[in-house]
PDB file of C-alpha atoms in Angstrom:
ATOM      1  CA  UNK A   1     -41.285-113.875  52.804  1.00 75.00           C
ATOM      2  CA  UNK A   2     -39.265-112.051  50.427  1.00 79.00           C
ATOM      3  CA  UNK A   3     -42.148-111.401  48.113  1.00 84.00           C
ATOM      4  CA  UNK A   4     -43.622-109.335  51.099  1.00 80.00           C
ATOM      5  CA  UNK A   5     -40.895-107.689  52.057  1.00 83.00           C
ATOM      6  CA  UNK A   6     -40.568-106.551  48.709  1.00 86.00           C
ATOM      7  CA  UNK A   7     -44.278-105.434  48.400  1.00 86.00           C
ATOM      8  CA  UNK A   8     -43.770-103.206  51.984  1.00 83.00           C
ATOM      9  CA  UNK A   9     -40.870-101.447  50.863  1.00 86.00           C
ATOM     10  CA  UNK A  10     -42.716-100.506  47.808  1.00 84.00           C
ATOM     11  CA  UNK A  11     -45.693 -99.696  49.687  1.00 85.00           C
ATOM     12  CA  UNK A  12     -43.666 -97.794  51.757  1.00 86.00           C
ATOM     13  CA  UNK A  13     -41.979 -96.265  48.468  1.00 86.00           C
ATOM     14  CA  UNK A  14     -45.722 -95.022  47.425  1.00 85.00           C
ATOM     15  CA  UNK A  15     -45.962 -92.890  50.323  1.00 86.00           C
ATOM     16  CA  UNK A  16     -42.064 -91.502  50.226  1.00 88.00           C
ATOM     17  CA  UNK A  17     -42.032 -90.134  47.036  1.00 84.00           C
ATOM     18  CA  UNK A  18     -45.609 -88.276  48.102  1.00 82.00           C
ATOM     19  CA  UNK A  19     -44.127 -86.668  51.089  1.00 84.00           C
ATOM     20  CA  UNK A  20     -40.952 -85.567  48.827  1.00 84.00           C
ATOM     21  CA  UNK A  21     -43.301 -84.201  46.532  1.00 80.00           C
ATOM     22  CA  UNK A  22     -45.383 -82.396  49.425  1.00 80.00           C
ATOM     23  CA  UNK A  23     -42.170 -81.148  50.973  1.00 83.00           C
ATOM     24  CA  UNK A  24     -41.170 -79.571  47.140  1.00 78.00           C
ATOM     25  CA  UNK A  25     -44.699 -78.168  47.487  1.00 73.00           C
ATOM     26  CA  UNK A  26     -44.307 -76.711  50.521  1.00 78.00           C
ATOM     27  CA  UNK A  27     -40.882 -75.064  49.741  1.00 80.00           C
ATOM     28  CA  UNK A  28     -41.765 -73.765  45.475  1.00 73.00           C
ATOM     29  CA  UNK A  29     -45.122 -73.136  44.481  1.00 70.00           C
ATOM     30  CA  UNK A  30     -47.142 -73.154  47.664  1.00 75.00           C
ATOM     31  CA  UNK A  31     -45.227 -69.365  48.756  1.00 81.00           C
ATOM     32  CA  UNK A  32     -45.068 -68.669  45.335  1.00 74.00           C
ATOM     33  CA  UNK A  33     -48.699 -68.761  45.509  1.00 71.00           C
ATOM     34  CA  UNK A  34     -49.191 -66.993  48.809  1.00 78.00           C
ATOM     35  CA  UNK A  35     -46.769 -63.890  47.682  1.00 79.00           C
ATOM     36  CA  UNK A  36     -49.115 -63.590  44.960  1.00 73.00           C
ATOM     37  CA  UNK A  37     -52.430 -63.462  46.443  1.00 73.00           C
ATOM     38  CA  UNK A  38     -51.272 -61.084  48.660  1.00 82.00           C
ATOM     39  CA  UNK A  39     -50.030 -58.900  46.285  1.00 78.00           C
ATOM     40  CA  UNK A  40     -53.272 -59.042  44.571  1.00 72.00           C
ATOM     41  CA  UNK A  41     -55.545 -58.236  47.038  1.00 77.00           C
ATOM     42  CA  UNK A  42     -53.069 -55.230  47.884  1.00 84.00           C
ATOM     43  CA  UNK A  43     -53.396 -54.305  44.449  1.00 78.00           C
ATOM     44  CA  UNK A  44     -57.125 -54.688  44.439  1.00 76.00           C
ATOM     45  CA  UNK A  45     -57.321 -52.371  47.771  1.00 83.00           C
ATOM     46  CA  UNK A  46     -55.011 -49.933  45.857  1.00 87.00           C
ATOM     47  CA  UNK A  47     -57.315 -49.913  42.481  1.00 81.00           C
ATOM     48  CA  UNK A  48     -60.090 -49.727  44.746  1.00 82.00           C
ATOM     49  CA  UNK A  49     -63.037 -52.591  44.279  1.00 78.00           C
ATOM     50  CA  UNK A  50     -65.474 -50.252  43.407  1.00 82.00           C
ATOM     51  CA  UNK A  51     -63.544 -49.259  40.580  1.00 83.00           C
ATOM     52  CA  UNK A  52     -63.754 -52.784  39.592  1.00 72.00           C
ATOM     53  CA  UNK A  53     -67.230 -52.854  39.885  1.00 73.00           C
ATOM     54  CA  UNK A  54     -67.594 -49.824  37.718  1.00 81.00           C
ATOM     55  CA  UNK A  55     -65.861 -51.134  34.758  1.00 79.00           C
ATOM     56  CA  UNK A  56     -67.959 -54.151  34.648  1.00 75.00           C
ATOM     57  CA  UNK A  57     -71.254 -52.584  35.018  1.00 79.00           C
ATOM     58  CA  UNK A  58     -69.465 -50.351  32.021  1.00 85.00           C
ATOM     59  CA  UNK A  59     -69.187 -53.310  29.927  1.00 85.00           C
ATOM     60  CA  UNK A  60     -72.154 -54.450  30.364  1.00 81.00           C
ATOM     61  CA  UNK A  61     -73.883 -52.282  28.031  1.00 85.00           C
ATOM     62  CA  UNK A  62     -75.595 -53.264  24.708  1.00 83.00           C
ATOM     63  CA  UNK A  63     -73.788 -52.871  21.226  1.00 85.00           C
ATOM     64  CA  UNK A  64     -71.257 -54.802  19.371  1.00 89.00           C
ATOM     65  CA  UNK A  65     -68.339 -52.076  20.255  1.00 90.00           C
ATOM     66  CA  UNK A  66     -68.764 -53.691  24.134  1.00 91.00           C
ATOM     67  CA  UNK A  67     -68.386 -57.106  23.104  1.00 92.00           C
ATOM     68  CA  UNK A  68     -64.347 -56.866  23.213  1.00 94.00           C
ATOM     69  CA  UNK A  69     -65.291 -55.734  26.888  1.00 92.00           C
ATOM     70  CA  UNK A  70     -67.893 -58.159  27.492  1.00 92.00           C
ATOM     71  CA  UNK A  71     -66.140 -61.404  26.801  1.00 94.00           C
ATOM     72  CA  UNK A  72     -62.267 -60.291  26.178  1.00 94.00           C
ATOM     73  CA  UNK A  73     -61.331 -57.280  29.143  1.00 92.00           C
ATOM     74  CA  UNK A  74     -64.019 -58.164  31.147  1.00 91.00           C
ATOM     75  CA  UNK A  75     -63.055 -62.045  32.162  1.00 94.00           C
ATOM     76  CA  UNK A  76     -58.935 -61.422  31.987  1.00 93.00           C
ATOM     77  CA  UNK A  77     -59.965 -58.552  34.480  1.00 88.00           C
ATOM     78  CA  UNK A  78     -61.679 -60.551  36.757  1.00 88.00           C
ATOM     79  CA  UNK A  79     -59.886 -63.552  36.875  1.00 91.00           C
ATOM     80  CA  UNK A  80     -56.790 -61.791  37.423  1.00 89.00           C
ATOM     81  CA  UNK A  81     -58.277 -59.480  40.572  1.00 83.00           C
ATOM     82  CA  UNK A  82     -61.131 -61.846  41.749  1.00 81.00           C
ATOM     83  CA  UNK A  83     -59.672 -65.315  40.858  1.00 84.00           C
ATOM     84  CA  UNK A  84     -61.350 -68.927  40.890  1.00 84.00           C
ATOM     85  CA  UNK A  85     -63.808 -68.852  41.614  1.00 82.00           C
ATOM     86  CA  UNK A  86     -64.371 -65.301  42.778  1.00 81.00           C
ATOM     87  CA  UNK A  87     -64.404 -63.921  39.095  1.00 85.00           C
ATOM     88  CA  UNK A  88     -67.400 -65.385  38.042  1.00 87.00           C
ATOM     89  CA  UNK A  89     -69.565 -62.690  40.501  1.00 81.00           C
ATOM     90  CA  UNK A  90     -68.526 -60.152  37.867  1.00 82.00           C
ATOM     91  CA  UNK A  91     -71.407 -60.789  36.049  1.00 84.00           C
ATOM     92  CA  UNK A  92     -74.091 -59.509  38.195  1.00 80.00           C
ATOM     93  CA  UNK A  93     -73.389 -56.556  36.168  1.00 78.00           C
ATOM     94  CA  UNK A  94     -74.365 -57.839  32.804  1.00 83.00           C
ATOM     95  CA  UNK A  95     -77.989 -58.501  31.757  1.00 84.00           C
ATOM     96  CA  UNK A  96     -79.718 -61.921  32.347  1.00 86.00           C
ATOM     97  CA  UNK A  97     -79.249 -62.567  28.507  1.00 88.00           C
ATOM     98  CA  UNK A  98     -75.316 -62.025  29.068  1.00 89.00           C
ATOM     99  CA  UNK A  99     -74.773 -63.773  32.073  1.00 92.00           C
ATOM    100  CA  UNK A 100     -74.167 -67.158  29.812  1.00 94.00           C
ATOM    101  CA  UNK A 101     -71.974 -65.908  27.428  1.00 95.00           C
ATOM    102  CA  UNK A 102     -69.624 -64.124  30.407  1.00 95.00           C
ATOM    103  CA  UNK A 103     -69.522 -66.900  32.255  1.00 95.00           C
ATOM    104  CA  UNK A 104     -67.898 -69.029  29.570  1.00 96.00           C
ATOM    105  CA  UNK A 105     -65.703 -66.536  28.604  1.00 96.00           C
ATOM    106  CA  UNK A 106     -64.518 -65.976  32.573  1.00 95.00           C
ATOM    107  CA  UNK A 107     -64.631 -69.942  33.135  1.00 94.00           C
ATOM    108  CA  UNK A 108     -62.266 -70.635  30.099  1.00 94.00           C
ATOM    109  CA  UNK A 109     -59.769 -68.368  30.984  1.00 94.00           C
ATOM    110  CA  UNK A 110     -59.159 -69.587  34.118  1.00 92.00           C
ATOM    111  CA  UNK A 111     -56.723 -71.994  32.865  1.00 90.00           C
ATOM    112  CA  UNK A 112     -54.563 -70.043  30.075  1.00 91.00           C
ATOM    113  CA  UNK A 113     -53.654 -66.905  32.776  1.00 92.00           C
ATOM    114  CA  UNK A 114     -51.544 -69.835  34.988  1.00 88.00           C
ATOM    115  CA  UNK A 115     -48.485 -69.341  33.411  1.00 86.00           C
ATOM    116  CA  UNK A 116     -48.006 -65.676  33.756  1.00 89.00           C
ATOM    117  CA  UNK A 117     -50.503 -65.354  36.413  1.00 88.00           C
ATOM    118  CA  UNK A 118     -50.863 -68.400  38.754  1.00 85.00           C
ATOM    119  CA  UNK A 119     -52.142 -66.453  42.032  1.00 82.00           C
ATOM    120  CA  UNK A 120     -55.408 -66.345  39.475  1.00 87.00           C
ATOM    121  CA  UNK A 121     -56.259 -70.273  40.009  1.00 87.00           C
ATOM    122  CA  UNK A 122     -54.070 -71.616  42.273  1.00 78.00           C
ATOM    123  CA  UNK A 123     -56.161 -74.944  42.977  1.00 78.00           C
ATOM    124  CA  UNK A 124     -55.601 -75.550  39.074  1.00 80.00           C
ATOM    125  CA  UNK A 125     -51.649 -74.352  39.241  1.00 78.00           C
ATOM    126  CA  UNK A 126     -50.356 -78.508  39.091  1.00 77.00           C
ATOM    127  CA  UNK A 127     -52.109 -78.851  36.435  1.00 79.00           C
ATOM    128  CA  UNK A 128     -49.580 -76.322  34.286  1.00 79.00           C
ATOM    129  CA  UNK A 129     -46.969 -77.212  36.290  1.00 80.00           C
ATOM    130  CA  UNK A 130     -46.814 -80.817  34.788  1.00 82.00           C
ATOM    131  CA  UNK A 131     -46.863 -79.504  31.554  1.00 84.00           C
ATOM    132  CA  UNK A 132     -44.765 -77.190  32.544  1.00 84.00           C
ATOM    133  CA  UNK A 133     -42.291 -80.275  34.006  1.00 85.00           C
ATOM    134  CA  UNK A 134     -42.496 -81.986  30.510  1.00 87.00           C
ATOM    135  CA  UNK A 135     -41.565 -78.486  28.588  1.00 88.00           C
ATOM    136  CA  UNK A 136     -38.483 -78.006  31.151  1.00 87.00           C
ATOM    137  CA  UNK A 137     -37.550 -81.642  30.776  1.00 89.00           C
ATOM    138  CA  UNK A 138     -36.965 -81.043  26.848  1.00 91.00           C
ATOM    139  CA  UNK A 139     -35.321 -77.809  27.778  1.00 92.00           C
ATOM    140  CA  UNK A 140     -37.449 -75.646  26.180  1.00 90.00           C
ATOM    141  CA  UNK A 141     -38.428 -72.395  27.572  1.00 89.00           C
ATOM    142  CA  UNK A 142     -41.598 -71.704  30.006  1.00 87.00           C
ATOM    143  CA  UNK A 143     -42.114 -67.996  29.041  1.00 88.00           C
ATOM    144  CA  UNK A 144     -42.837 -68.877  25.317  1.00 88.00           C
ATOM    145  CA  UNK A 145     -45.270 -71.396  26.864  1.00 87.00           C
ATOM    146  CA  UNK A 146     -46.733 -68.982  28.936  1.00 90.00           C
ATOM    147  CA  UNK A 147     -47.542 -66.028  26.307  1.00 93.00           C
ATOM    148  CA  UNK A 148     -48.919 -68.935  23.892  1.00 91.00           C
ATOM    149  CA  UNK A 149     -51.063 -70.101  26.636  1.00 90.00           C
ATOM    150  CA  UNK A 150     -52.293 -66.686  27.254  1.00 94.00           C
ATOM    151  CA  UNK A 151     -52.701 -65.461  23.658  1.00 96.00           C
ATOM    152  CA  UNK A 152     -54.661 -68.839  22.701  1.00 96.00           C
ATOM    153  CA  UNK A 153     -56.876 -68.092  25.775  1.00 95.00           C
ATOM    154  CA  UNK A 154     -57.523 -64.851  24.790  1.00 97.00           C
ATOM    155  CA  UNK A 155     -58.603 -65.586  21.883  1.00 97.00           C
ATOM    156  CA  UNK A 156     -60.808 -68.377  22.781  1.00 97.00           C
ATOM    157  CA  UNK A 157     -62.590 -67.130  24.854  1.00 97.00           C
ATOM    158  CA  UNK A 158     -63.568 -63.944  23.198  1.00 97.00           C
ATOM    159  CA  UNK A 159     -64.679 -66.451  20.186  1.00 97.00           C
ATOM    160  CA  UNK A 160     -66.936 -68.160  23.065  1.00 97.00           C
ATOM    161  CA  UNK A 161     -68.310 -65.629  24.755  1.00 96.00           C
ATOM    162  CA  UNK A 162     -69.647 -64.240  20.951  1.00 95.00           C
ATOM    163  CA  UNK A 163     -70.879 -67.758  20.886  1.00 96.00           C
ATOM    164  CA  UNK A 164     -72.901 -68.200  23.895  1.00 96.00           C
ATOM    165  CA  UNK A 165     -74.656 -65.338  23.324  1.00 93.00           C
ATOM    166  CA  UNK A 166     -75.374 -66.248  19.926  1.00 94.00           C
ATOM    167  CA  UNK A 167     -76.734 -69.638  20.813  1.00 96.00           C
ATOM    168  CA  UNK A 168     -78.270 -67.882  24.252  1.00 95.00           C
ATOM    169  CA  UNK A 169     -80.216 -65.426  21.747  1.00 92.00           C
ATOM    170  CA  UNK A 170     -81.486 -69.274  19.546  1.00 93.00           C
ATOM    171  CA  UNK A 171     -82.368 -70.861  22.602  1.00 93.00           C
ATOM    172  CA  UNK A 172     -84.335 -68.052  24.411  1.00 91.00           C
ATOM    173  CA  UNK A 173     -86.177 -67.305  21.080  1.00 89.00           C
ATOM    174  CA  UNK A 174     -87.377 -70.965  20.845  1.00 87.00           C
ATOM    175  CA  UNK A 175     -88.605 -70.911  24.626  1.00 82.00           C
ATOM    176  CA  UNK A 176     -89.980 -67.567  24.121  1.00 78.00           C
ATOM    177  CA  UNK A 177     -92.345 -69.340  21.134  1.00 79.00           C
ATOM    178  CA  UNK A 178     -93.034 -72.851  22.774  1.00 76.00           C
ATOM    179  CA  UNK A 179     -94.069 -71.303  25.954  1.00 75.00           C
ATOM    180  CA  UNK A 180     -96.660 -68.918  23.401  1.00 71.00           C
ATOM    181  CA  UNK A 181     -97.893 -71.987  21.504  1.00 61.00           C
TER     182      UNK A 181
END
């Protein structure tokens, strides 16, 4: 009898420490998150979405001089105004033989923006905020963590967006000749 009173208390147990960490939820990151969507899409109605739209059908344009826009300015821009998974609409303004390439960029940058900018992904947030929780535990600072994560991203995913459309440019080029043969 003992045994199973032990085993219900820490069944019991299981589903306490959930609803403490649903009430932290519900009290930090879940306003947190709220605030910043709504300042967002205030900020997007300011801007003006067809501003938005402008820029990206301004990036889409051919030449290695728009490449910085296609897979650097270009995702960070829509990620931060469209978020996850909103952002990845921006490329309706690029060329079928971009679309790939943009996509990759916007889709790994959805991650590294969380620290300085987690409105951006906010279904992803708990993911950063348990690194976050080990950082803090060894008292180190989140803002360094933050700017690293961002920088890295940036850089990333300019690096694959070149990529993609590299390999996208290979692998159209082969199906362009076994389709002829």
């Amino acid at each position: 009898m003992g045994t199973l009173a032990i085993w219900a208390e820490d069944f019991i147990g299981v589903f306490k420490a959930g609803a403490e960490t649903f009430v932290a939820l519900l009290t930090g990151i879940i306003p947190l998150l709220i605030v910043l969507l709504t300042a967002v899409n205030a900020l997007i109605k300011i801007v003006g979405p067809e501003r938005i739209d402008r820029f990206g059908a301004f990036a889409a344009r051919p030449g290695l001089a728009y490449l910085p826009l296609r897979y650097l300015v270009l995702p960070v821009v829509a990620v931060f105004f469209l978020t996850n998974p909103m952002c990845y609409t921006m490329g309706r303004f690029l060329p079928e033989e971009k679309k790939p390439a943009f996509y990759d960029s916007a889709v790994s940058f959805v991650h590294p923006i969380l620290g300085l900018f987690p409105h951006a992904n906010a279904g992803e947030y708990f993911v950063y905020g348990g690194i976050a929780a080990g950082i803090t535990a060894l008292n180190l600072p989140l803002g360094d963590l933050a700017v690293r994560y961002f920088l890295v991203g940036l850089v990333v995913i300019f690096i694959r967006g070149c990529t993609t459309e590299v390999i996208f440019r290979i692998m159209s080029r082969r199906s362009a000749k076994a389709q002829v043969a």
